[in-house]
Each structure stands twice: as structure tokens, then as C-alpha cells.
Short mmCIF file of C-alpha atoms in Angstrom, two decimals:
data_model
loop_
_atom_site.label_atom_id
_atom_site.label_comp_id
_atom_site.label_asym_id
_atom_site.label_seq_id
_atom_site.Cartn_x
_atom_site.Cartn_y
_atom_site.Cartn_z
CA MET I 1471 104.33 134.88 91.62
CA PRO I 1472 105.26 131.96 94.71
CA SER I 1473 104.19 128.29 93.15
CA PHE I 1474 99.99 127.69 93.34
CA ILE I 1475 100.67 125.50 96.41
CA ASP I 1476 102.30 128.10 99.06
CA ARG I 1477 99.84 131.60 98.16
CA PRO I 1478 97.13 131.50 100.72
CA ILE I 1479 93.96 129.74 101.62
CA LEU I 1480 93.64 131.58 104.82
CA HIS I 1481 95.50 134.35 107.19
CA LEU I 1482 96.47 133.26 110.12
CA THR I 1483 98.14 135.62 112.01
CA GLU I 1484 99.74 138.47 109.69
CA GLN I 1485 102.61 137.69 108.93
CA ASP I 1486 101.17 133.26 107.83
CA SER I 1487 99.75 131.75 106.03
CA PHE I 1488 98.12 128.48 105.39
CA THR I 1489 98.55 126.83 102.14
CA PRO I 1490 97.79 124.16 99.61
CA ARG I 1491 101.05 122.63 101.34
CA HIS I 1492 99.52 123.06 104.21
CA ALA I 1493 95.99 121.90 102.99
CA PHE I 1494 98.13 118.15 101.88
CA GLU I 1495 99.46 117.42 104.61
CA GLY I 1496 96.41 117.45 106.80
CA VAL I 1497 93.98 118.73 109.52
CA ALA I 1498 92.72 117.35 112.93
CA ILE I 1499 90.60 119.29 114.57
CA PHE I 1500 89.63 118.80 118.21
CA GLY I 1501 87.75 120.49 120.72
CA SER I 1502 83.92 119.86 122.56
CA ILE I 1503 80.55 119.75 122.06
CA GLY I 1504 80.11 123.89 121.50
CA SER I 1505 83.62 124.42 121.56
CA GLY I 1506 82.63 126.29 118.13
CA LYS I 1507 85.47 123.68 116.05
CA THR I 1508 82.65 123.26 113.21
CA SER I 1509 80.74 126.86 112.95
CA GLY I 1510 84.65 128.92 113.59
CA SER I 1511 88.13 126.79 112.18
CA GLY I 1512 86.03 123.75 110.11
CA LYS I 1513 83.55 126.57 108.87
CA ASN I 1514 86.57 129.00 107.57
CA LEU I 1515 88.39 126.15 106.06
CA ALA I 1516 85.50 125.19 103.76
CA LEU I 1517 85.02 128.10 102.87
CA ASN I 1518 88.22 128.83 101.45
CA TYR I 1519 88.91 125.64 100.50
CA LEU I 1520 85.93 126.51 98.38
CA ARG I 1521 86.78 129.66 97.14
CA SER I 1522 90.44 127.85 96.09
CA GLY I 1523 89.44 125.23 93.70
CA PHE I 1524 89.40 122.44 95.95
CA GLY I 1525 86.70 119.32 94.81
CA GLY I 1526 86.60 117.09 97.77
CA VAL I 1527 84.75 114.50 99.25
CA VAL I 1528 81.58 115.11 102.61
CA MET I 1529 80.91 112.53 105.02
CA CYS I 1530 77.90 113.03 106.95
CA ALA I 1531 77.37 112.26 110.65
CA LYS I 1532 74.53 114.56 110.88
CA GLU I 1533 71.06 115.12 108.61
CA GLU I 1534 72.01 118.71 108.98
CA GLU I 1535 75.21 118.50 107.55
CA TYR I 1536 74.50 118.71 103.56
CA ALA I 1537 72.76 121.83 104.23
CA GLN I 1538 75.34 123.30 105.66
CA TRP I 1539 77.81 122.45 102.56
CA GLN I 1540 74.72 124.02 99.73
CA GLU I 1541 75.46 127.38 101.90
CA TYR I 1542 78.81 126.98 101.33
CA CYS I 1543 78.93 126.10 98.40
CA GLU I 1544 76.42 129.27 97.47
CA LYS I 1545 78.44 131.65 99.54
CA THR I 1546 81.81 130.98 97.30
CA GLY I 1547 80.18 130.44 93.83
CA ARG I 1548 80.50 126.93 93.69
CA ALA I 1549 76.98 126.18 93.84
CA LYS I 1550 77.48 124.27 90.11
CA ASP I 1551 79.86 121.50 91.76
CA LEU I 1552 77.80 120.65 94.27
CA TYR I 1553 76.38 116.83 94.12
CA ARG I 1554 74.88 114.49 96.64
CA ILE I 1555 75.34 111.13 97.00
CA GLY I 1556 71.51 109.78 99.01
CA ALA I 1557 68.57 108.50 99.85
CA GLY I 1558 66.74 109.75 97.01
CA SER I 1559 68.91 110.93 95.14
CA ASN I 1560 70.24 111.17 91.52
CA GLU I 1561 73.23 110.16 92.29
CA THR I 1562 74.73 106.21 91.90
CA PHE I 1563 78.17 105.34 92.15
CA ASN I 1564 77.77 100.99 90.83
CA PHE I 1565 81.39 99.90 92.95
CA LEU I 1566 81.19 96.22 92.01
CA ASP I 1567 81.24 97.60 88.14
CA TYR I 1568 83.35 100.92 88.51
CA GLU I 1569 86.20 98.18 90.40
CA SER I 1570 86.25 95.95 87.95
CA LYS I 1571 85.99 97.86 84.59
CA ARG I 1572 88.03 100.82 85.91
CA LYS I 1573 91.58 101.45 82.77
CA ASP I 1574 94.73 100.96 85.23
CA SER I 1575 96.61 98.09 85.53
CA GLY I 1576 95.03 97.18 88.76
CA ALA I 1577 91.56 97.58 87.40
CA GLY I 1578 89.27 94.21 87.64
CA ILE I 1579 92.09 92.10 90.61
CA THR I 1580 89.59 90.02 92.84
CA HIS I 1581 92.30 90.81 94.85
CA ASN I 1582 91.37 94.43 95.08
CA ILE I 1583 88.08 94.20 95.10
CA ALA I 1584 88.11 91.59 97.78
CA SER I 1585 89.80 94.24 99.96
CA THR I 1586 87.53 97.04 99.92
CA LEU I 1587 85.02 95.21 100.30
CA MET I 1588 87.03 93.97 103.53
CA THR I 1589 87.57 97.64 105.01
CA VAL I 1590 84.65 98.34 105.08
CA MET I 1591 83.12 95.07 107.12
CA LYS I 1592 85.96 95.20 109.52
CA ALA I 1593 86.04 99.10 109.86
CA GLY I 1594 85.19 100.11 113.19
CA GLU I 1595 85.29 96.18 114.25
CA PRO I 1596 86.75 95.33 118.04
CA GLU I 1597 89.99 93.19 116.97
CA GLY I 1598 91.18 90.10 118.97
CA ASP I 1599 94.54 89.06 118.64
CA GLU I 1600 96.55 89.71 116.36
CA LYS I 1601 96.59 85.39 115.40
CA ASP I 1602 92.94 85.74 115.42
CA LYS I 1603 93.04 88.45 113.48
CA SER I 1604 94.76 86.67 110.76
CA PHE I 1605 92.73 83.57 110.68
CA TRP I 1606 89.20 85.50 110.43
CA ASP I 1607 90.41 87.93 108.36
CA GLY I 1608 92.52 84.83 106.25
CA THR I 1609 89.16 83.09 105.69
CA MET I 1610 87.15 85.31 105.10
CA ARG I 1611 89.28 87.15 102.39
CA SER I 1612 89.21 82.97 100.68
CA LEU I 1613 85.23 83.35 101.18
CA LEU I 1614 85.09 86.23 99.32
CA ILE I 1615 88.12 85.70 96.65
CA HIS I 1616 86.81 82.33 95.44
CA ALA I 1617 83.76 84.20 95.63
CA ILE I 1618 84.05 87.04 93.17
CA ASP I 1619 86.28 84.53 90.54
CA LEU I 1620 83.03 82.39 90.34
CA CYS I 1621 80.92 84.96 89.40
CA ASN I 1622 83.71 86.34 86.74
CA LEU I 1623 83.48 83.45 85.15
CA ASN I 1624 79.93 83.27 84.56
CA LYS I 1625 79.59 86.52 83.38
CA LYS I 1626 80.66 89.80 82.37
CA GLU I 1627 78.77 91.80 85.36
CA LEU I 1628 80.14 91.96 88.79
CA LEU I 1629 77.04 91.96 90.78
CA PHE I 1630 76.64 92.19 94.24
CA LYS I 1631 73.79 90.19 94.90
CA ASP I 1632 75.37 87.35 93.46
CA ILE I 1633 78.31 87.26 95.82
CA SER I 1634 76.04 87.08 98.30
CA ALA I 1635 73.90 84.26 96.79
CA VAL I 1636 77.20 82.30 95.90
CA ILE I 1637 78.22 82.56 99.73
CA LYS I 1638 74.71 81.66 101.14
CA SER I 1639 74.27 78.68 98.17
CA ALA I 1640 78.11 77.27 99.04
CA PRO I 1641 78.01 73.86 100.45
CA THR I 1642 77.88 73.38 104.23
CA SER I 1643 79.06 69.60 103.87
CA LEU I 1644 80.11 66.38 101.71
CA ASP I 1645 76.21 64.50 102.15
CA GLU I 1646 75.14 68.29 100.79
CA VAL I 1647 78.13 68.34 97.92
CA LYS I 1648 77.41 64.50 96.44
CA ASP I 1649 73.30 65.11 96.75
CA ILE I 1650 71.50 65.42 93.90
CA GLN I 1651 68.22 67.57 95.06
CA TRP I 1652 70.57 70.10 96.69
CA ARG I 1653 72.85 70.35 93.45
CA SER I 1654 69.67 71.32 91.75
CA GLN I 1655 68.74 74.05 94.08
CA SER I 1656 72.25 75.83 94.86
CA LEU I 1657 73.24 79.06 92.87
CA CYS I 1658 76.85 78.08 93.66
CA PHE I 1659 77.11 73.97 92.16
CA LYS I 1660 74.98 75.39 88.92
CA MET I 1661 77.35 78.07 88.77
CA MET I 1662 80.49 76.24 88.84
CA LYS I 1663 78.50 73.93 86.22
CA LYS I 1664 78.17 77.32 84.14
CA ALA I 1665 81.79 77.58 84.28
CA SER I 1666 82.91 73.86 83.35
CA ASP I 1667 80.49 74.06 79.89
CA ILE I 1668 82.08 78.45 79.17
CA ILE I 1669 85.46 76.81 79.62
CA ASN I 1670 84.56 73.37 77.75
CA SER I 1671 83.32 75.17 74.97
CA LEU I 1672 86.16 77.41 74.19
CA ILE I 1673 89.09 76.98 71.44
CA VAL I 1674 92.15 76.21 73.50
CA SER I 1675 93.97 78.88 74.72
CA ASN I 1676 95.87 81.34 77.61
CA VAL I 1677 92.81 83.13 77.94
CA SER I 1678 90.67 79.26 78.49
CA ASP I 1679 93.86 77.25 80.53
CA GLN I 1680 93.58 80.48 82.65
CA MET I 1681 89.94 80.62 83.43
CA TYR I 1682 91.01 76.25 83.91
CA LEU I 1683 93.18 76.86 86.63
CA LYS I 1684 90.97 80.23 88.64
CA LEU I 1685 88.09 77.39 88.03
CA ARG I 1686 89.96 74.47 89.26
CA LYS I 1687 90.55 77.02 92.24
CA VAL I 1688 87.25 77.72 92.67
CA GLU I 1689 86.11 73.92 93.47
CA ASP I 1690 88.63 73.50 95.40
CA PHE I 1691 87.59 75.62 97.95
CA PHE I 1692 83.99 75.33 98.11
CA LEU I 1693 83.77 71.28 98.06
CA THR I 1694 87.03 70.84 99.99
CA THR I 1695 88.23 73.83 101.69
CA TRP I 1696 85.40 75.34 103.05
CA VAL I 1697 83.01 72.13 103.57
CA ASN I 1698 85.83 70.87 105.74
CA LEU I 1699 85.72 73.53 107.83
CA SER I 1700 84.44 73.52 111.42
CA PRO I 1701 80.78 74.03 111.27
CA LYS I 1702 81.16 77.13 114.18
CA THR I 1703 83.77 78.41 112.02
CA ARG I 1704 81.85 78.16 108.47
CA SER I 1705 78.94 79.83 110.14
CA ILE I 1706 80.22 82.75 111.70
CA VAL I 1707 82.92 83.55 108.59
CA GLU I 1708 78.95 83.08 106.32
CA GLN I 1709 77.03 85.38 108.83
CA ILE I 1710 78.98 87.88 108.65
CA PHE I 1711 79.41 88.48 105.62
CA LEU I 1712 75.10 87.67 105.09
CA ASN I 1713 74.89 90.65 107.63
CA PHE I 1714 77.07 93.29 105.88
CA SER I 1715 74.89 92.51 102.82
CA HIS I 1716 72.16 92.92 104.12
CA ARG I 1717 73.03 96.40 104.32
CA PHE I 1718 74.95 96.21 100.44
CA LEU I 1719 70.62 94.90 98.94
CA SER I 1720 68.29 97.12 101.25
CA GLU I 1721 67.47 100.44 100.76
CA PRO I 1722 68.78 103.06 100.43
CA LEU I 1723 72.21 101.65 99.65
CA ASN I 1724 70.81 99.13 97.17
CA ARG I 1725 70.00 101.82 94.75
CA ILE I 1726 72.86 104.19 95.22
CA PHE I 1727 76.25 101.37 94.83
CA CYS I 1728 74.81 98.61 93.47
CA SER I 1729 72.71 99.76 90.29
CA GLY I 1730 74.28 102.17 87.65
CA THR I 1731 76.95 104.80 87.75
CA THR I 1732 76.28 108.93 87.32
CA ILE I 1733 78.90 109.82 89.82
CA ARG I 1734 82.71 108.42 90.11
CA PRO I 1735 85.33 109.84 92.68
CA GLU I 1736 87.56 111.17 89.37
CA ASP I 1737 85.24 113.45 89.66
CA THR I 1738 86.09 115.40 92.14
CA LEU I 1739 89.27 115.67 90.18
CA GLN I 1740 86.87 118.26 87.84
CA GLY I 1741 86.04 120.00 91.20
CA LYS I 1742 83.22 118.17 92.12
CA VAL I 1743 82.06 118.64 95.94
CA ILE I 1744 80.36 115.21 96.30
CA VAL I 1745 78.49 114.94 100.02
CA LEU I 1746 77.53 111.59 101.51
CA ASP I 1747 74.68 112.84 102.88
CA LEU I 1748 73.45 108.90 104.51
CA PRO I 1749 73.93 110.30 108.25
CA TYR I 1750 74.94 107.90 110.89
CA LEU I 1751 73.09 109.34 112.88
CA ILE I 1752 69.77 108.55 110.83
CA TYR I 1753 70.90 105.72 108.39
CA GLU I 1754 73.21 103.79 111.99
CA GLN I 1755 75.59 100.64 110.23
CA ALA I 1756 74.21 100.68 106.51
CA GLY I 1757 74.68 104.58 106.72
CA ARG I 1758 78.70 104.50 107.97
CA ASP I 1759 79.52 101.39 105.27
CA GLY I 1760 78.34 103.29 102.20
CA GLN I 1761 80.28 106.56 102.60
CA ILE I 1762 82.73 104.77 104.23
CA LEU I 1763 83.04 102.19 101.09
CA PHE I 1764 82.93 105.59 99.29
CA LYS I 1765 86.28 107.24 100.44
CA TYR I 1766 88.51 103.95 100.65
CA ILE I 1767 87.51 103.74 97.04
CA TRP I 1768 88.45 107.59 97.00
CA GLN I 1769 91.63 107.46 98.80
CA ARG I 1770 93.00 104.57 96.45
CA ALA I 1771 91.57 106.67 93.24
CA MET I 1772 93.83 109.68 93.83
CA GLN I 1773 96.55 107.39 94.77
CA ARG I 1774 96.50 106.63 91.34
CA ARG I 1775 96.64 110.19 89.74
CA LYS I 1776 99.62 111.60 87.70
CA ILE I 1777 100.56 115.08 89.70
CA ASP I 1778 101.95 118.19 87.86
CA GLU I 1779 101.44 121.90 87.99
CA THR I 1780 98.50 122.14 87.01
CA SER I 1781 96.80 119.16 88.94
CA ARG I 1782 93.95 120.07 91.08
CA PRO I 1783 93.76 120.17 95.08
CA VAL I 1784 90.91 117.57 97.06
CA PHE I 1785 89.91 117.25 100.34
CA LEU I 1786 88.51 114.66 101.69
CA TRP I 1787 86.33 116.05 105.35
CA ALA I 1788 85.20 114.39 107.87
CA ASP I 1789 83.37 115.58 110.68
CA GLU I 1790 82.73 112.67 113.51
CA ALA I 1791 85.65 111.67 111.91
CA HIS I 1792 85.61 108.36 114.76
CA LEU I 1793 82.84 107.27 113.15
CA PHE I 1794 84.72 106.92 109.95
CA LEU I 1795 87.89 105.64 110.22
CA HIS I 1796 89.24 102.55 108.60
CA GLU I 1797 92.07 101.02 109.16
CA HIS I 1798 94.40 102.34 105.22
CA ASP I 1799 93.74 105.43 107.03
CA VAL I 1800 97.15 105.73 108.13
CA ASP I 1801 98.52 104.18 104.53
CA HIS I 1802 96.72 106.99 102.88
CA GLN I 1803 97.50 109.42 105.06
CA SER I 1804 100.92 108.86 104.90
CA THR I 1805 101.07 109.53 101.71
CA ALA I 1806 98.28 112.03 100.76
CA ARG I 1807 100.87 115.09 99.94
CA SER I 1808 101.79 113.29 97.55
CA PHE I 1809 98.52 113.23 95.46
CA ARG I 1810 97.41 116.90 96.78
CA ALA I 1811 95.13 115.65 98.54
CA SER I 1812 93.79 116.84 101.83
CA THR I 1813 92.34 115.18 104.84
CA ILE I 1814 90.63 117.36 107.16
CA TYR I 1815 89.03 114.78 110.49
CA ILE I 1816 87.18 117.14 112.96
CA SER I 1817 86.08 114.65 116.21
CA GLN I 1818 85.57 115.86 120.24
CA ASN I 1819 88.32 114.65 121.85
CA LEU I 1820 91.50 111.16 121.79
CA PRO I 1821 89.27 108.79 122.86
CA ASN I 1822 86.15 109.02 120.51
CA TYR I 1823 89.80 107.71 117.84
CA TYR I 1824 90.53 105.02 120.39
CA ILE I 1825 86.58 103.58 120.61
CA HIS I 1826 86.37 103.54 117.30
CA ALA I 1827 90.19 102.50 116.24
CA GLY I 1828 89.80 98.53 117.39
CA ALA I 1829 90.53 96.76 120.72
CA GLY I 1830 94.10 97.61 122.26
CA GLN I 1831 97.23 98.72 121.94
CA GLN I 1832 96.58 98.07 117.97
CA GLY I 1833 94.10 100.49 117.76
CA ARG I 1834 95.64 102.78 119.86
CA ASN I 1835 98.72 102.96 117.23
CA ARG I 1836 96.98 103.22 114.56
CA ILE I 1837 95.57 106.42 115.31
CA GLU I 1838 98.56 107.42 116.59
CA ALA I 1839 100.18 107.33 113.90
CA LEU I 1840 97.69 108.79 111.92
CA LEU I 1841 97.82 111.55 114.27
CA GLY I 1842 100.65 112.14 113.56
CA ASN I 1843 100.41 112.20 109.93
CA MET I 1844 98.32 115.79 109.94
CA GLY I 1845 100.99 118.07 110.24
CA THR I 1846 98.12 121.46 111.04
CA LYS I 1847 96.16 120.08 115.00
CA ILE I 1848 93.60 123.28 115.26
CA PHE I 1849 92.90 122.70 119.06
CA HIS I 1850 89.19 125.00 120.03
CA ALA I 1851 87.95 124.29 124.55
CA ASN I 1852 87.64 121.35 125.77
CA SER I 1853 86.92 119.51 128.58
CA CYS I 1854 88.66 116.18 128.25
CA ILE I 1855 91.50 115.70 130.30
CA GLN I 1856 93.45 113.55 128.31
CA THR I 1857 92.80 115.94 124.54
CA ASN I 1858 94.20 118.86 126.44
CA GLN I 1859 97.26 116.45 127.88
CA TYR I 1860 97.91 115.48 124.16
CA ALA I 1861 97.83 118.99 123.34
CA ALA I 1862 99.73 120.11 125.45
CA ASP I 1863 102.26 117.68 124.80
CA THR I 1864 101.96 118.48 121.21
CA VAL I 1865 102.98 122.32 121.62
CA GLY I 1866 105.48 121.03 123.85
CA LYS I 1867 107.72 121.97 127.28
CA ILE I 1868 110.03 124.78 127.60
CA ARG I 1869 112.75 125.17 129.70
CA THR I 1870 112.79 128.09 132.34
CA TRP I 1871 114.94 129.42 135.15
CA GLN I 1872 113.55 130.40 138.32
CA ALA I 1873 114.78 132.65 141.42
CA ASN I 1874 114.50 131.22 144.60
CA GLN I 1875 115.76 132.18 148.70
CA GLY I 1876 115.15 130.15 151.69
CA SER I 1877 116.31 131.87 155.57
CA SER I 1878 117.28 129.17 158.44
CA TYR I 1879 116.79 130.67 161.88
CA GLY I 1880 119.00 128.93 164.53
CA GLU I 1881 122.30 130.76 166.28
CA GLN I 1882 122.90 133.11 163.92
CA VAL I 1883 120.44 133.20 161.00
CA SER I 1884 121.70 133.13 158.00
CA HIS I 1885 120.33 133.72 154.20
CA ASN I 1886 120.77 131.69 150.75
CA GLN I 1887 119.50 131.81 147.08
CA GLY I 1888 119.86 130.28 143.80
CA ILE I 1889 118.40 129.65 140.33
CA SER I 1890 117.18 126.24 139.41
CA GLU I 1891 116.07 125.17 136.28
CA THR I 1892 113.18 123.45 135.14
CA VAL I 1893 110.57 122.32 132.43
CA GLU I 1894 107.81 123.26 131.48
CA TYR I 1895 105.08 123.62 129.55
CA VAL I 1896 104.18 126.38 127.03
CA ILE I 1897 100.57 125.95 127.38
CA GLN I 1898 99.64 124.28 130.30
CA PRO I 1899 96.82 121.56 129.84
CA SER I 1900 94.04 123.08 131.86
CA GLU I 1901 94.21 126.04 129.50
CA PHE I 1902 92.94 124.87 127.14
CA ALA I 1903 90.14 124.31 129.03
CA THR I 1904 89.66 127.98 129.16
CA LEU I 1905 89.24 128.90 125.64
CA LYS I 1906 86.04 130.93 123.99
CA THR I 1907 83.52 128.66 122.62
CA GLY I 1908 81.99 131.61 120.44
CA GLY I 1909 78.42 132.29 120.07
CA GLU I 1910 76.35 135.54 121.51
CA MET I 1911 78.19 135.62 124.53
CA ASN I 1912 81.65 136.50 122.71
CA ASN I 1913 80.35 137.73 119.87
CA PHE I 1914 80.82 134.56 118.15
CA ILE I 1915 84.55 134.38 118.91
CA THR I 1916 86.07 131.23 119.25
CA GLU I 1917 89.31 131.18 119.97
CA ALA I 1918 91.97 128.07 118.96
CA ILE I 1919 95.83 126.90 120.04
CA ILE I 1920 97.09 126.20 115.87
CA HIS I 1921 100.32 124.21 115.82
CA ARG I 1922 101.73 122.86 112.77
CA GLN I 1923 104.66 120.93 112.11
CA GLY I 1924 108.20 122.09 110.11
CA ALA I 1925 109.47 126.08 110.35
CA PRO I 1926 107.98 127.72 113.26
CA PHE I 1927 105.27 130.55 112.54
CA LYS I 1928 107.03 134.15 111.80
CA PHE I 1929 104.17 135.88 113.74
CA SER I 1930 105.18 134.00 117.35
CA LYS I 1931 108.57 132.58 116.39
CA THR I 1932 107.13 128.99 118.23
CA ASN I 1933 104.65 125.55 116.47
CA TYR I 1934 101.87 127.84 117.70
CA VAL I 1935 100.08 130.35 117.29
CA ARG I 1936 96.67 131.78 119.43
CA LYS I 1937 93.82 132.31 116.63
CA TYR I 1938 90.60 133.90 117.11
CA PHE I 1939 87.64 133.22 114.63
CA SER I 1940 84.52 134.38 112.69
CA GLN I 1941 81.31 132.19 113.41
CA ASN I 1942 80.15 135.46 110.84
CA ILE I 1943 82.62 134.55 108.18
#
């Protein structure tokens, strides 16, 4: 009997199957609006992942996606495994408490918590040149690290509202630092004073020495480095963070991500299917931030898991995936196979990804690296010339021989013939625009070209097969 990871999830041809091994290598699905990508290959994969016992996380761009996954779970006997994070739901996830208290060697590290916040803040934002990016990222990271350290020096529980309040009340000039009235009103200054009192009350030990050094660094940052930044730089960095923090201090994100915890990323390892029902088209930036936050923390949690033969497979599902990209997606996908984590990204076309990956060549490289790490690519009907060209290039070209002949007429008639070698696309780019799109006129059958890395398909003896998916499965 084959190992679990080589047992069929979905039959692609009479001789070829899609297995967990292929799932762990990632799946990218492309198709124009109305091509049947979600209701065809997407639906078939979702139902078979659930039937195979996968746990997972589902990201939502549209309002109807939670109801869609309710139906999927009911059809596959997984209704009890479905959990919803969203407005009006009972599920909450206090990400700061989780990051501070999880039981592993990376727990509570200030730099990791700051990186989580930075990842969400930067997701989808246009990028400048590398020099500017390094400066702004470094300044924001330092601000977050020292604000988090100051909060940790004052209390056991790390609260997002306190981080925000510290940054909002940080000094903006040396005159403020010297002003008695400002000192009496600034939470930032009062927390530095309280931390000093706490440390002075402790018996001298390695712990108190470490706390003292941390406080000195915090004081040096806020009372020297921060106030000596140019007012414009300081104002921009502060405003970027406060705009971001406002979304997490408002509903629905505040209740979901800044109160208690009823559900954790690791629950997917027990078979839970967690739907992030904060649709982008309803909640816009707030919905996007909340989903990317959970997604990134889930990805890191999967990278920490210990794998053995009994380890449950998990998936990360994103329709309209271009809306939920962050800068560490490539890193996760390059190692996901080792952690039995399947990524399924669905989008209309390549330009969608490029637009949301950041400006310039770096953003483009990031997408090409991400898609290059997706082992299976499914191409439905598409009207995007660039995506169809990419699909044709992915399938590849083949050398062919063509006979040719000709005649010339003059004083004598001559005939010539020969054979010439040409290189042509196996599937012409234009053919991807003609694939069946499902619906009633196609008997609810949608057509796709599936490309897979590695060994060729047995049926076609090539790296691709043509597959017809029923929308009525």
C-alpha cells in the first residue's frame, strides 16, 4: 500500500492522480471571470482536500465564501470541523498574547513580534527603491521594538492598545522631554519611570541586569534617537503606524484580535477548517489586515511543526489570492512541502499579482519566485494575453520538422524541396482563450490545462494534461 502522501486525492486521467505530495508542492489556478476556475478545479480540489482529512485556513475576498465552505464541509461530513473568524462570530485570536506566550524557543522575542506587525503593515504597499525602503523599514522596526520592550517592562500582558499609546505619546522634541507638564501626561514617559521603579525594587540578578539594559536602550531610543529625527520623517513613520493601529483598535478587528483567544493556528493540525470571514470587498483594508495577520502567523506555526507519518496535512486557501500577498510568501512556499502544508492560490491573471506585489522589478521577481515554487498550475479560459503567454511558456515548446517545396520559372523550370526545423509552442497562447467555461451552455463542464513539475503524466507522456471538471460534483 502506498504511503499516505502518494494516495490519490483527485483523479486527473485514467492513469494519473493528484496526491498529497503534489498538494504540498503548491497549486496556482488562473482563469478569467466566468471561466469556472472556482466552481471547477477549485471546487473539486476543496471537496477532495476535505474528504482526505486536511485541516486548513480559508481567506475570503467575497461575502459568499463562508457559505460556500459551509456547503463544502456539509457535503464531505466535515461540518463539525468548520470554524469562523469574523464579525459576530464567537471565535477570537489574541495575536500578541499568542506570540508572547507560545511554548517554543522563538516565543516572546520582541523582534519576531515586530516582524509580524511589519509584515501586515507592508503587505501590498508600493515600494520605493531599496535605499529608501531600508531606511523606512529600519526606522519603523526600531520604533516597534522599543515600544514593545517598554510595554513588556511594565506588565506581564502585552496589549496592542498600549503599544499604540506609547508611540502616540512619545516625545517629539528635547523641549518636551524637559517639560514637567508633558512628563505628567505622556504614557511613554510614565511607563519608562514605572519600569525604572520596578527594576530598582528587584534584587540584583541576571534578570534585573537584563531589564536594566533593555530600559537603557528604550530610553536612549525615545529620548535621543526618536526626538532627533527630522520632524517630517518622525511624523510619517508615526502616522503610518497610527493609521494601521486604528484598524486594530476598532471593530471588528479589536474584538477578534485584541481580546481573548478561542482558536489558534495550530488547531488546523487537529482538523479544524478556519474561515477568515472578513471579506475584503466588505471590510477593505481592515479585512485584509486581519486576514494577512492570521495567515502569516499560521504560516510560521506550520514551519515549527514536527512531522512524522501521522502528521495531518493542512492547506492555505485563497481565492483572489493577489489581495492577500505579503513579502514572506516566497519563503513559506519554498519550504511548505517539508511541513505538509498545501498552498492553493486562485487569481484571474498575472497582472493582478504584479500590481499587488509591490512596485518595480523586485515585486515582479517576488511573484515569479512564488509561482515558480508552485508545483501544479491549472490554466482555465483566459482573455489576458500576458497570462496566456505565461501558460504557453510554462507548458513549453517542441521542435518540429516541416516539408517545404518551391518552383522557379525562367528559361528553365526548376523545382526544389527540403525539410526545415522549427520550434513551436506545444499549446499556442491563443488556445487558452478558447477553453470551455462551464455553465449551462457547456453542460456545466469547465476545461483546464494542468501543468505539473517532475515526472510526466502517464496518460499524455508530457508535462501537461487537458482536464474537464464538473461544476455539479
